Short mmCIF file of C-alpha atoms in Angstrom, two decimals:
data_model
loop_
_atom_site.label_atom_id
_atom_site.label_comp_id
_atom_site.label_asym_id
_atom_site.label_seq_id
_atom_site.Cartn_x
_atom_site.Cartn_y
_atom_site.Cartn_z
CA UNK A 22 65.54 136.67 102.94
CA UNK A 23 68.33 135.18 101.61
CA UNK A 24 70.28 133.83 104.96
CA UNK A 25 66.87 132.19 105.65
CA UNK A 26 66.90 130.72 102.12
CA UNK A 27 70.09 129.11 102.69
CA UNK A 28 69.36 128.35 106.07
CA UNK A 29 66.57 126.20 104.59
CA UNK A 30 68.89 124.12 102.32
CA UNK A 31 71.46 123.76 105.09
CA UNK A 32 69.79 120.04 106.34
CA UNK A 33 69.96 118.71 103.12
CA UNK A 34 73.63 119.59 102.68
CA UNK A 35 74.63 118.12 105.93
CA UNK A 36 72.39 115.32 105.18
CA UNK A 37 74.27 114.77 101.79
CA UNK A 38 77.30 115.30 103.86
CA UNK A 39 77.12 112.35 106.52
CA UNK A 40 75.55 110.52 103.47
CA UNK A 41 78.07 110.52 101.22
CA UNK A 42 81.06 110.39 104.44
CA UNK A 43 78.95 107.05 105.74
CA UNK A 44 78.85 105.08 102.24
CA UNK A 45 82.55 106.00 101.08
CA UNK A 46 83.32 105.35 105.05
CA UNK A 47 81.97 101.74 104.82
CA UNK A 48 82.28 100.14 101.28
CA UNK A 49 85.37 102.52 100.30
CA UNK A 50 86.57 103.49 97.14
CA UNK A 51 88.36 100.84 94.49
CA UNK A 52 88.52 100.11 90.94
CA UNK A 53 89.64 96.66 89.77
CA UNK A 54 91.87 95.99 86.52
CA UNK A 55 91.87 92.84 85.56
CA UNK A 56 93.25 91.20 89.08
CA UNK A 57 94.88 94.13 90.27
CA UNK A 58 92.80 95.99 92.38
CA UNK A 59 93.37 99.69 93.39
CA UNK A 60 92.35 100.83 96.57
CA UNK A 61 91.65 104.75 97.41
CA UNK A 62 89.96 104.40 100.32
CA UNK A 63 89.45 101.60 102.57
CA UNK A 64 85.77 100.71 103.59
CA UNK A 65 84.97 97.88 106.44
CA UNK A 66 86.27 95.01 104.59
CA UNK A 67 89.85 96.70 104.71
CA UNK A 68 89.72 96.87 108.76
CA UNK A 69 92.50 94.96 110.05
CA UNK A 70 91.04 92.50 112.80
CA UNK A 71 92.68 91.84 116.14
CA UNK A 72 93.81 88.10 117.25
CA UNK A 73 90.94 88.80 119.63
CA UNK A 74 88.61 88.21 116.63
CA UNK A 75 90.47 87.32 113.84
CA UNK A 76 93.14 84.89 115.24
CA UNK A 77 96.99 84.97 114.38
CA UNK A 78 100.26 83.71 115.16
CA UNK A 79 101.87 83.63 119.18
CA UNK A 80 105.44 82.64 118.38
CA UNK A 81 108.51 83.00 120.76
CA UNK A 82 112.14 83.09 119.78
CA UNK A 83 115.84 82.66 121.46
CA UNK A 84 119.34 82.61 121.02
CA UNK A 85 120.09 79.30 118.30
CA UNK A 86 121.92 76.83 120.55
CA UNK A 87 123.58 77.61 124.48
CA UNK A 88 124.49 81.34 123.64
CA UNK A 89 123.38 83.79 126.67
CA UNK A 90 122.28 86.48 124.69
CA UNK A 91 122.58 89.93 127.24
CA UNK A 92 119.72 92.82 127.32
CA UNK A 93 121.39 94.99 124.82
CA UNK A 94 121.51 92.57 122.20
CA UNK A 95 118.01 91.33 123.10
CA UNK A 96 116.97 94.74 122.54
CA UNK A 97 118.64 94.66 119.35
CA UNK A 98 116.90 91.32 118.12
CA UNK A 99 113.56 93.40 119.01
CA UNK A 100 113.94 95.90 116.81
CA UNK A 101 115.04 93.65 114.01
CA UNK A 102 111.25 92.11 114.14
CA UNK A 103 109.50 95.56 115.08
CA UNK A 104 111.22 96.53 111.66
CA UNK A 105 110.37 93.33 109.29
CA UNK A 106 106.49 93.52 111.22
CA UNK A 107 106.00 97.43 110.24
CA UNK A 108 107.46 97.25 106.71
CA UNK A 109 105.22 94.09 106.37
CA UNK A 110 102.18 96.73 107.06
CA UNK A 111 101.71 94.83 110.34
CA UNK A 112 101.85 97.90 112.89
CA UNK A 113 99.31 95.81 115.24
CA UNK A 114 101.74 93.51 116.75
CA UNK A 115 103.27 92.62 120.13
CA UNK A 116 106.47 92.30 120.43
CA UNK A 117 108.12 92.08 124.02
CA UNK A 118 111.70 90.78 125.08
CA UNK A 119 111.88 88.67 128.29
CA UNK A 120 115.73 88.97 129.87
CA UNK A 121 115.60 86.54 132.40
CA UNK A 122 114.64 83.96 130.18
CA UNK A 123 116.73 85.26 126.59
CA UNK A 124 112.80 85.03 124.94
CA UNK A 125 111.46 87.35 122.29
CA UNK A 126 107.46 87.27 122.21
CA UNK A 127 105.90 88.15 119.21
CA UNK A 128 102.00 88.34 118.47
CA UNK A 129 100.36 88.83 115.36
CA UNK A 130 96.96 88.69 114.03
CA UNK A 131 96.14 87.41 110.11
CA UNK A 132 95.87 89.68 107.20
CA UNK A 133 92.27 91.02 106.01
CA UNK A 134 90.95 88.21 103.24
CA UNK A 135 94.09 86.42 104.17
CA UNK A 136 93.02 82.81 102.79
CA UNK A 137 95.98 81.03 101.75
CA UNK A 138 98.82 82.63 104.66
CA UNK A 139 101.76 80.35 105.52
CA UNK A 140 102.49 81.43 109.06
CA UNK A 141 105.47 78.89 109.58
CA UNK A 142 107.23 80.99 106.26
CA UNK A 143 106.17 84.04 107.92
CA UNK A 144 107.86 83.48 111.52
CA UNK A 145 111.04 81.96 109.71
CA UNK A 146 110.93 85.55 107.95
CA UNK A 147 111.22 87.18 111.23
CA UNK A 148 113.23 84.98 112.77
CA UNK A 149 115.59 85.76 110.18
CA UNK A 150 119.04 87.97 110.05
CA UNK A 151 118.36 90.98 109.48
CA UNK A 152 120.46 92.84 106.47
CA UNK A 153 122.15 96.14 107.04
CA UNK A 154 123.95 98.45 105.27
CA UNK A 155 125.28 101.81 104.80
CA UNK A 156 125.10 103.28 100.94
CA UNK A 157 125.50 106.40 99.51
CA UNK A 158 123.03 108.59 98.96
CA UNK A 159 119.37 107.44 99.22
CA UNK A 160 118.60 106.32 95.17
CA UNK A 161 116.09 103.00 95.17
CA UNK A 162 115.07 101.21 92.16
CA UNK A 163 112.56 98.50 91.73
CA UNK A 164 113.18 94.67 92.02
CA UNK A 165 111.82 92.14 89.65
CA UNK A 166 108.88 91.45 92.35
CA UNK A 167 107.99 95.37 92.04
CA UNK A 168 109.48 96.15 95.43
CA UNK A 169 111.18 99.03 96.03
CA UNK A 170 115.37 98.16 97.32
CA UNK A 171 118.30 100.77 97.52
CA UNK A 172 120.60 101.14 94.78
CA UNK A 173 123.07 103.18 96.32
CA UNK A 174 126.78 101.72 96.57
CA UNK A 175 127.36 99.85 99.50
CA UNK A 176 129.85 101.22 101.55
CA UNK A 177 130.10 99.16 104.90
CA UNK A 178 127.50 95.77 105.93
CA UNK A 179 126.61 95.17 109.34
CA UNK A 180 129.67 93.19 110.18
CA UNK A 181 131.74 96.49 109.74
CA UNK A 182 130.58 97.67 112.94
CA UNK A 183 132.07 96.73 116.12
CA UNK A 184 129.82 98.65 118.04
CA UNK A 185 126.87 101.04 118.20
CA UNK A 186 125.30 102.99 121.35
CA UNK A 187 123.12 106.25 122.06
CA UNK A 188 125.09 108.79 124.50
CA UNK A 189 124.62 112.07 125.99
CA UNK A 190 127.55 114.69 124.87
CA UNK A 191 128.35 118.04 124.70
CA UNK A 192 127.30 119.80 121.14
CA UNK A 193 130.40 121.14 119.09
CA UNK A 194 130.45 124.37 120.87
CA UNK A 195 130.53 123.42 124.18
CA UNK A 196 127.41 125.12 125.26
CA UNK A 197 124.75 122.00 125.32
CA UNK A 198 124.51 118.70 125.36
CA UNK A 199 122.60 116.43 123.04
CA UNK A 200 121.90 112.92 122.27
CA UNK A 201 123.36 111.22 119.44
CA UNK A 202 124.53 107.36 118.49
CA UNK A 203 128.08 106.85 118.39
CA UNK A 204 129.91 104.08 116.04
CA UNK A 205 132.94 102.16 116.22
CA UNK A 206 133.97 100.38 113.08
CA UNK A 207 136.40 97.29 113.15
CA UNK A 208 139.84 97.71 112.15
CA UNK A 209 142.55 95.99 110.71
CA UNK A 210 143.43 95.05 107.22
CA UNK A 211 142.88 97.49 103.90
CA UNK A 212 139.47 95.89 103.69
CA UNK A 213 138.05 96.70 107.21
CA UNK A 214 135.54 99.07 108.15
CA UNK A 215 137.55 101.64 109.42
CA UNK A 216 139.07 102.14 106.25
CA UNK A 217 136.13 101.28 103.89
CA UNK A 218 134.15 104.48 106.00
CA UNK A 219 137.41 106.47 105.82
CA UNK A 220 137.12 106.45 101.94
CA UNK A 221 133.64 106.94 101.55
CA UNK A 222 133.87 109.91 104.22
CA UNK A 223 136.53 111.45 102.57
CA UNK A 224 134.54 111.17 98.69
CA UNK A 225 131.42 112.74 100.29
CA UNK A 226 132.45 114.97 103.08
CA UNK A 227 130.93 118.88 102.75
CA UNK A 228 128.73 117.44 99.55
CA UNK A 229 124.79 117.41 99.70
CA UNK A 230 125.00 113.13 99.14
CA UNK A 231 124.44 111.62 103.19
CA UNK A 232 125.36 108.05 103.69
CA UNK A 233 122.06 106.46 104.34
CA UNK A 234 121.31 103.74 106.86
CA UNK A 235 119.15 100.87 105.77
CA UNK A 236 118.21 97.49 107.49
CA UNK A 237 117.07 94.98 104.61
CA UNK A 238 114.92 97.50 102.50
CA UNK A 239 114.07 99.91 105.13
CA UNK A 240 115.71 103.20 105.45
CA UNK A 241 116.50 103.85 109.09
CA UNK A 242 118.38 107.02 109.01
CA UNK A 243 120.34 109.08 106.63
CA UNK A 244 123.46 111.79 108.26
CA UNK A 245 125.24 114.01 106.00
CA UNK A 246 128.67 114.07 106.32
CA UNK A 247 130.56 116.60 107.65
CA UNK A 248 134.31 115.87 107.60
CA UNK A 249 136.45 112.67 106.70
CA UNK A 250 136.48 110.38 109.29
CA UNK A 251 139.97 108.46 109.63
CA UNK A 252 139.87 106.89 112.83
CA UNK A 253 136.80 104.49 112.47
CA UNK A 254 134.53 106.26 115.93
CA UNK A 255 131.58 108.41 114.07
CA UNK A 256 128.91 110.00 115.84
CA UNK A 257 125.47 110.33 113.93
CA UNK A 258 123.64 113.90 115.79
CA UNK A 259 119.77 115.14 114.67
CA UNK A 260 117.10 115.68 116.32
CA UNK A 261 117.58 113.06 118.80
CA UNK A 262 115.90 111.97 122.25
CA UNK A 263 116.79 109.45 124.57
CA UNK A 264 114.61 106.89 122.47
CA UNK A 265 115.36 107.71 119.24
CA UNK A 266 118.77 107.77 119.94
CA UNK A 267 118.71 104.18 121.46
CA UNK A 268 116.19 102.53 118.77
CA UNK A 269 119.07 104.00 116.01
CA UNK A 270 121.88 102.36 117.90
CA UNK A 271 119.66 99.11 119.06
CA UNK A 272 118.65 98.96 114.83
CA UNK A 273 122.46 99.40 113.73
CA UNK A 274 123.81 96.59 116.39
CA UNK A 275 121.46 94.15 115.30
CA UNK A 276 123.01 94.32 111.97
CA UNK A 277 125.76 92.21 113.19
CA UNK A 278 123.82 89.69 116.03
CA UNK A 279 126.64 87.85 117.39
CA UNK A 280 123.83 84.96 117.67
CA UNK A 281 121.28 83.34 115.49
CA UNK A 282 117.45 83.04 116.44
CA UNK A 283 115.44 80.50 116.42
CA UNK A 284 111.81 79.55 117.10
CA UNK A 285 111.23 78.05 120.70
CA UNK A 286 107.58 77.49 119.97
CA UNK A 287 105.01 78.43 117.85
CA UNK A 288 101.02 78.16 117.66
CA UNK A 289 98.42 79.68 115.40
CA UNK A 290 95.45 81.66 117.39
CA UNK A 291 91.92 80.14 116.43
CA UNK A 292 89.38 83.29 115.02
CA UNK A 293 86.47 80.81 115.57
CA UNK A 294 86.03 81.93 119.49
CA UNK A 295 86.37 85.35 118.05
CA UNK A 296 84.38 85.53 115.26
CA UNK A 297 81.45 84.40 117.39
CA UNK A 298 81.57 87.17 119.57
CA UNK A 299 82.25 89.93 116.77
CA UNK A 300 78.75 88.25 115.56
CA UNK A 301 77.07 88.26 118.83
CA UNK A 302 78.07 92.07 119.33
CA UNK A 303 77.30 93.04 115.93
CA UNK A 304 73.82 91.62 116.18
CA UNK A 305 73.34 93.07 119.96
CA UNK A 306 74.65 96.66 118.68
CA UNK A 307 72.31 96.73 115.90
CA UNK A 308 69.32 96.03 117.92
CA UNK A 309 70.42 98.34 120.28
CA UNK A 310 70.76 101.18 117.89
CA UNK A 311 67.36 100.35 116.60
CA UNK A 312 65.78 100.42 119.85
CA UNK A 313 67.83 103.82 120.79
CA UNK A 314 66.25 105.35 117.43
CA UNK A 315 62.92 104.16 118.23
CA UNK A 316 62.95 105.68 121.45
CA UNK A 317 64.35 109.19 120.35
CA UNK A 318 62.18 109.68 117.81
CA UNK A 319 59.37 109.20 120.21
CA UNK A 320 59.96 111.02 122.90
CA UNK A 321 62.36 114.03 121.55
CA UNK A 322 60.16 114.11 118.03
CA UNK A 323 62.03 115.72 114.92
CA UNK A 324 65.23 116.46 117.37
CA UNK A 325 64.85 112.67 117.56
CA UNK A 326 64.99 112.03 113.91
CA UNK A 327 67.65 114.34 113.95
CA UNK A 328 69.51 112.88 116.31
CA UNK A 329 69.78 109.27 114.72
CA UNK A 330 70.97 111.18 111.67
CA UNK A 331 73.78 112.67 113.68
CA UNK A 332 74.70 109.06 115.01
CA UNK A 333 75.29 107.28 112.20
CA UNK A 334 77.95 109.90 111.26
CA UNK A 335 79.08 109.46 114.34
CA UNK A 336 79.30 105.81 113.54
CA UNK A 337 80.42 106.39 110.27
CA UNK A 338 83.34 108.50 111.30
CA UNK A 339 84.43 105.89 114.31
CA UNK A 340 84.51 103.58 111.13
CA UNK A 341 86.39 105.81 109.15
CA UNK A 342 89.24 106.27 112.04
CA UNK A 343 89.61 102.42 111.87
CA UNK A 344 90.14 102.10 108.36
CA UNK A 345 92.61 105.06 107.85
CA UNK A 346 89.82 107.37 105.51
CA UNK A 347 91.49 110.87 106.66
CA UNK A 348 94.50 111.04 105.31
CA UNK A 349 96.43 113.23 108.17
CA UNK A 350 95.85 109.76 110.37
CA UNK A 351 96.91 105.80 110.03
CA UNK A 352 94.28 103.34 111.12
CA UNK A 353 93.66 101.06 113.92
CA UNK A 354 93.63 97.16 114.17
CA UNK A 355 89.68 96.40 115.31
CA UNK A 356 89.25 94.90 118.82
CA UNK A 357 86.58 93.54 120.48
CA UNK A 358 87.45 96.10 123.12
CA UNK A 359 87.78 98.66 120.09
CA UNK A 360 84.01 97.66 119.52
CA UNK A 361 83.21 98.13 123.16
CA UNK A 362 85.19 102.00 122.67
CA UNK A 363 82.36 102.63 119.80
CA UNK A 364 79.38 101.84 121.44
CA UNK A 365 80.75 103.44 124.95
CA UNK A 366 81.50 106.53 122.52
CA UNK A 367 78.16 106.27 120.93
CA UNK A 368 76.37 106.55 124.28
CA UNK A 369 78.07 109.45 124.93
CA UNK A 370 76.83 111.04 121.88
CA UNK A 371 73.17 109.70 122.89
CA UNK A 372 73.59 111.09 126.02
CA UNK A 373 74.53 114.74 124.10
CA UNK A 374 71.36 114.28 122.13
CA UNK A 375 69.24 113.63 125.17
CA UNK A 376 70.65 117.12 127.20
CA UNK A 377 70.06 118.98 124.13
CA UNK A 378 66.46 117.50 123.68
CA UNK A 379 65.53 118.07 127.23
CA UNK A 380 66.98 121.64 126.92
CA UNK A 381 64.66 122.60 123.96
CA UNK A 382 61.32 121.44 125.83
CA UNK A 383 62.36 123.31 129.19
CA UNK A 384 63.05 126.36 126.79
CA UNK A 385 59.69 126.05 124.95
CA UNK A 386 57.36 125.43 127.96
CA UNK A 387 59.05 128.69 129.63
CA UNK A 388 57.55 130.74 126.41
CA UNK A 389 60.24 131.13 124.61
CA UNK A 390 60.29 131.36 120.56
CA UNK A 391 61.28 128.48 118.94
CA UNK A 392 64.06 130.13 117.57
CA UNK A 393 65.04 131.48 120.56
CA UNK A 394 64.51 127.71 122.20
CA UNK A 395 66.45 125.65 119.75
CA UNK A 396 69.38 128.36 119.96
CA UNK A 397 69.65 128.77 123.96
CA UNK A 398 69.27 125.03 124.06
CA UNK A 399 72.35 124.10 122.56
CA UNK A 400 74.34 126.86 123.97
CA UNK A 401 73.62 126.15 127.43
CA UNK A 402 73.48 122.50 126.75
CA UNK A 403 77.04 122.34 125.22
CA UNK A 404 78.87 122.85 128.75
CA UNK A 405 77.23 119.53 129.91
CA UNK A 406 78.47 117.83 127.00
CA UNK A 407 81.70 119.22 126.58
CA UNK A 408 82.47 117.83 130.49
CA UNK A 409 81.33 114.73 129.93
CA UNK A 410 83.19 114.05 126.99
CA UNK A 411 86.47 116.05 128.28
CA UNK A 412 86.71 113.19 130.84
CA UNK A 413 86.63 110.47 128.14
CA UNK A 414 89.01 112.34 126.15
CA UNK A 415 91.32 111.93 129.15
CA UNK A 416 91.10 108.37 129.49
CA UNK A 417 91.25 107.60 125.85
CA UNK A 418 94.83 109.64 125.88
CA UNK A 419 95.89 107.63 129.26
CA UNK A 420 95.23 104.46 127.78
CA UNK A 421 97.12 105.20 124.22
CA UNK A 422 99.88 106.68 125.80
CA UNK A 423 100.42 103.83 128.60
CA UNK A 424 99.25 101.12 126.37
CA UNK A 425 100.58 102.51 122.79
CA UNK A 426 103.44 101.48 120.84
CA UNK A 427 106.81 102.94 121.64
CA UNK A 428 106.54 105.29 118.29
CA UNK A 429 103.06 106.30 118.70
CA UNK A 430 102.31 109.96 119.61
CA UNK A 431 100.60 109.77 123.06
CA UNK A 432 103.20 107.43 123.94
CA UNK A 433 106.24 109.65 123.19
CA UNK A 434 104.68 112.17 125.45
CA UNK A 435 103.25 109.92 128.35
CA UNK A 436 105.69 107.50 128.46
CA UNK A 437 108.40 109.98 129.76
CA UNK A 438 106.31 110.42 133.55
CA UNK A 439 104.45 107.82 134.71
CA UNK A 440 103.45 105.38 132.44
CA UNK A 441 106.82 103.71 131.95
CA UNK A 442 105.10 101.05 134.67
CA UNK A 443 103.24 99.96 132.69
CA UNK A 444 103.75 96.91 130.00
CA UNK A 445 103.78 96.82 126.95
CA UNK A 446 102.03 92.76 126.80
CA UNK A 447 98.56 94.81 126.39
CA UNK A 448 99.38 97.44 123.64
CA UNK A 449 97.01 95.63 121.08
CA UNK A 450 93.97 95.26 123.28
CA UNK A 451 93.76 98.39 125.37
CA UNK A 452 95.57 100.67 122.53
CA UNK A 453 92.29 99.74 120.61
CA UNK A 454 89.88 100.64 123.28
CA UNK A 455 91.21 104.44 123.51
CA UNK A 456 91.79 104.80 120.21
CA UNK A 457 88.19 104.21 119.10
CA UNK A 458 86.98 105.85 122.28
CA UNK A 459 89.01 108.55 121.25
CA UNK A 460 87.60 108.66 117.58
CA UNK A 461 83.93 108.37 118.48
CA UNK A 462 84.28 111.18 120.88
CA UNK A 463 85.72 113.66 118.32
CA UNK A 464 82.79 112.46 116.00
CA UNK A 465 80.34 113.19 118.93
CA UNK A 466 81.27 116.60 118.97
CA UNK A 467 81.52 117.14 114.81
CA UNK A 468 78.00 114.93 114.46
CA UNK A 469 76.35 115.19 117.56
CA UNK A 470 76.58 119.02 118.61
CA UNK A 471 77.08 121.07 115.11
CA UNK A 472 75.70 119.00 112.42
CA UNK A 473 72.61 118.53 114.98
CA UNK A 474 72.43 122.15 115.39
CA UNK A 475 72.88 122.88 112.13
CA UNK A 476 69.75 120.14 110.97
CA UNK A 477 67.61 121.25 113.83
CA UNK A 478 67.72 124.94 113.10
CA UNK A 479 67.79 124.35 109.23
CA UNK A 480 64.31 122.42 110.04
CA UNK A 481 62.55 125.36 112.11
CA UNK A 482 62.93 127.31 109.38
CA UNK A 483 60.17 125.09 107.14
CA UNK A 484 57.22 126.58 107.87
CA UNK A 485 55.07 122.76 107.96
CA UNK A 486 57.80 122.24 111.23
CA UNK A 487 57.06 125.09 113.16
CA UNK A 488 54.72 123.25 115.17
CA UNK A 489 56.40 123.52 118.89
CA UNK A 490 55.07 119.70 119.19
CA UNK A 491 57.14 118.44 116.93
CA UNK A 492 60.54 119.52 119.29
CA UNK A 493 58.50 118.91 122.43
CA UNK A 494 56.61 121.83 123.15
CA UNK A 495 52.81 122.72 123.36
CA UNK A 496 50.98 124.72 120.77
CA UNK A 497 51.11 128.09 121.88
#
């Protein structure tokens, strides 16, 4: 008696559930004082737009005057703006390096409610010489614009190093190898790096204070020290990979660019083009989505009703992937391809809805109970699904991992077989697609298999829908 009590109450929990997950998923949670206003979570009008809809800034730099800048320190220059762009908050950018022509491609889109942004200031920012240094320990402190800088002492600048450069070497025993980024500091005179890092290595060698690594007010890395070095070659060794160990060298080299950048042209993206067609498909989805409810409710009945239910968490949760709302994951820049991953992902979960609905009526005009229906339903159901899906799983995880930032998971693991084809011109675009696709697919199975279940059987419990017509079934 009590299990069906409780089995009763069950659709109004998971009702509360999507609910209260949908509202917090699209207007977010915020409290304003005065004209500082705290976010918690982001709702829809946090979403960072693509250029696709939002437009943005297509600038390309180059070495300042005739210098022939070579492929390492283009590399170097890259990472420079990568840096600036993702401690900006901007981690939907493009940024490509073109050797043939010593050109550095950068693509950015504008900030949400961005009204009064100065993208000439902003590309002169990147464009900029990049800052490093190497302090001790890793104290900050707060600057009188309330951003967070390093206090620790300085103890070289980036024209200390001569040199920096990931190798493969043996470990200290002898037994493995490993990756790690060697240094060479310049020499010469009391006041050269050599002898600066002597000093410091010497004051902090076999102590628990490291010697962190920062470009501008970024920390990039930060090795303990192990034993004085004297001769001004030190090796930094971690947890290293051929990557990592080549975007810490690539960072620490651009420190000390022997050339200056400068902008070889520049435009601003129009959003009006857009705009338009976020409008048009906004419009088109929700008439869609009101024509797909109409037409489950009518021919699948309370399953139906249950079934739009289970979409807009579905919805809800694709939304809440985009804006960052679970806190184990970082957003996504929106797309007009991202919108086109949704609504592919939300015909999946119709299509989930539909096998299950079918499944019930075969099962109830066989004889069975309607408990018995509703339960071998979704069991035998789920296998359909769960292929369907399973292949757009796949090719959501193809496309981030081919299409995907250097740093981004799918890419670290992808990136080492085949997909280093591929280019990285189309990260922002195609990134979007599987990562929504991704996201809505996930929700399908949370929303669309076992809240659904969980609704439908908490409904056949109520004895005024125990009528086998309402789930498709005669009246026997």
């Amino acid at each position: 008696m009590t299990v069906k009590k409780t089995g009763k109450k069950t659709f109004f929990i998971v009702v509360a559930f999507i609910a209260i997950f949908a509202v917090t998923a699209v207007f977010g949670i915020d409290k304003l004082y005065g004209d500082t206003r705290d976010t918690y979570i982001k709702g829809v009008d946090d979403i960072r737009l693509g250029i696709d809809i939002k437009g943005g800034v297509d600038v390309t730099f180059g070495p300042a005057g005739d210098f022939d800048a070579d492929e390492g320190q283009l590399d170097s220059a890259t990472e420079v703006i990568k840096t600036r762009l993702s401690t900006l908050g901007i981690t939907d950018n493009e940024v490509y390096s073109d050797t043939k022509s010593d050109r550095i491609i950068v693509r950015f889109p504008w900030k949400v409610g961005e009204s009064d942004f100065d993208p000439e200031s902003a590309v002169k920012e990147l464009g900029e010489m990049a800052e490093l240094t190497f302090r001790k320990g890793t104290d900050t402190t707060t600057d009188a614009e309330g951003n967070t800088v390093p206090s620790g002492e300085i103890v070289l600048t980036g024209d200390d190093i001569a040199s920096a450069k990931s190798q493969y070497l043996p470990t200290e025993d002898g037994k493995d190898l490993e990756y790690v980024v060697s240094l060479e500091l310049k020499s010469g005179g009391e006041n050269s790096g050599k002898e600066k890092f002597a000093a410091a290595t010497g004051e902090l060698s076999g102590t628990e204070t490291p010697i962190s690594i920062w470009m501008d007010n970024t920390m990039i890395s930060a090795p303990r020290v192990n034993s004085t070095i004297t001769d001004g070659k030190a090796q930094i060794s971690g947890n290293f990979d051929a990557d990592s160990s080549k975007k810490l060298a690539d960072q620490i080299n651009s420190g000390a660019l022997p050339f200056k950048m400068e902008t070889k042209s520049f435009r601003t993206i129009s959003p009006t083009m857009g705009e338009g067609s976020l409008d048009a498909i906004l419009l088109a989805a929700l008439i869609a989505f009101i024509g797909i409810a109409v037409y489950m409710i009518f021919l699948y009945r309370l399953p139906g009703v249950v079934a739009v239910i289970a979409l807009c968490g579905q919805i809800a949760g694709s939304v809440a992937a985009i804006t960052g709302w679970f806190g184990f994951m970082n957003g996504s820049t929106l797309t007009i391809p991202g919108i086109a991953g949704i609504i592919l992902a939300v015909g999946m979960g119709v299509d989930a809805n539909i096998i299950t609905g079918e499944r019930i009526k075969e099962e109830l005009r066989t004889g069975k109970s309607l408990d018995a229906a509703i339960k071998i339903a979704y069991k035998r159901a789920f296998s359909a699904i769960l292929d369907g899906n399973i292949t757009n799983v796949i090719i959501a995880v193809i496309l981030m991992g081919a299409f995907g930032v250097p740093d981004s998971f799918f890419s670290k693991i992808l990136n080492k077989t085949i997909f280093f084809a591929f280019g990285a011109t189309a990260e922002g675009v195609v990134y979007s697609f599987g990562f929504t696709l991704l996201a809505g697919v996930v929700c399908n199975f949370i929303f669309g298999v076992f809240a659904s279940r969980l609704m439908v059987t908490s409904l056949s419990k109520f004895k005024c829908f125990k009528n086998r017509k309402l789930y498709g079934g005669d009246t026997k």
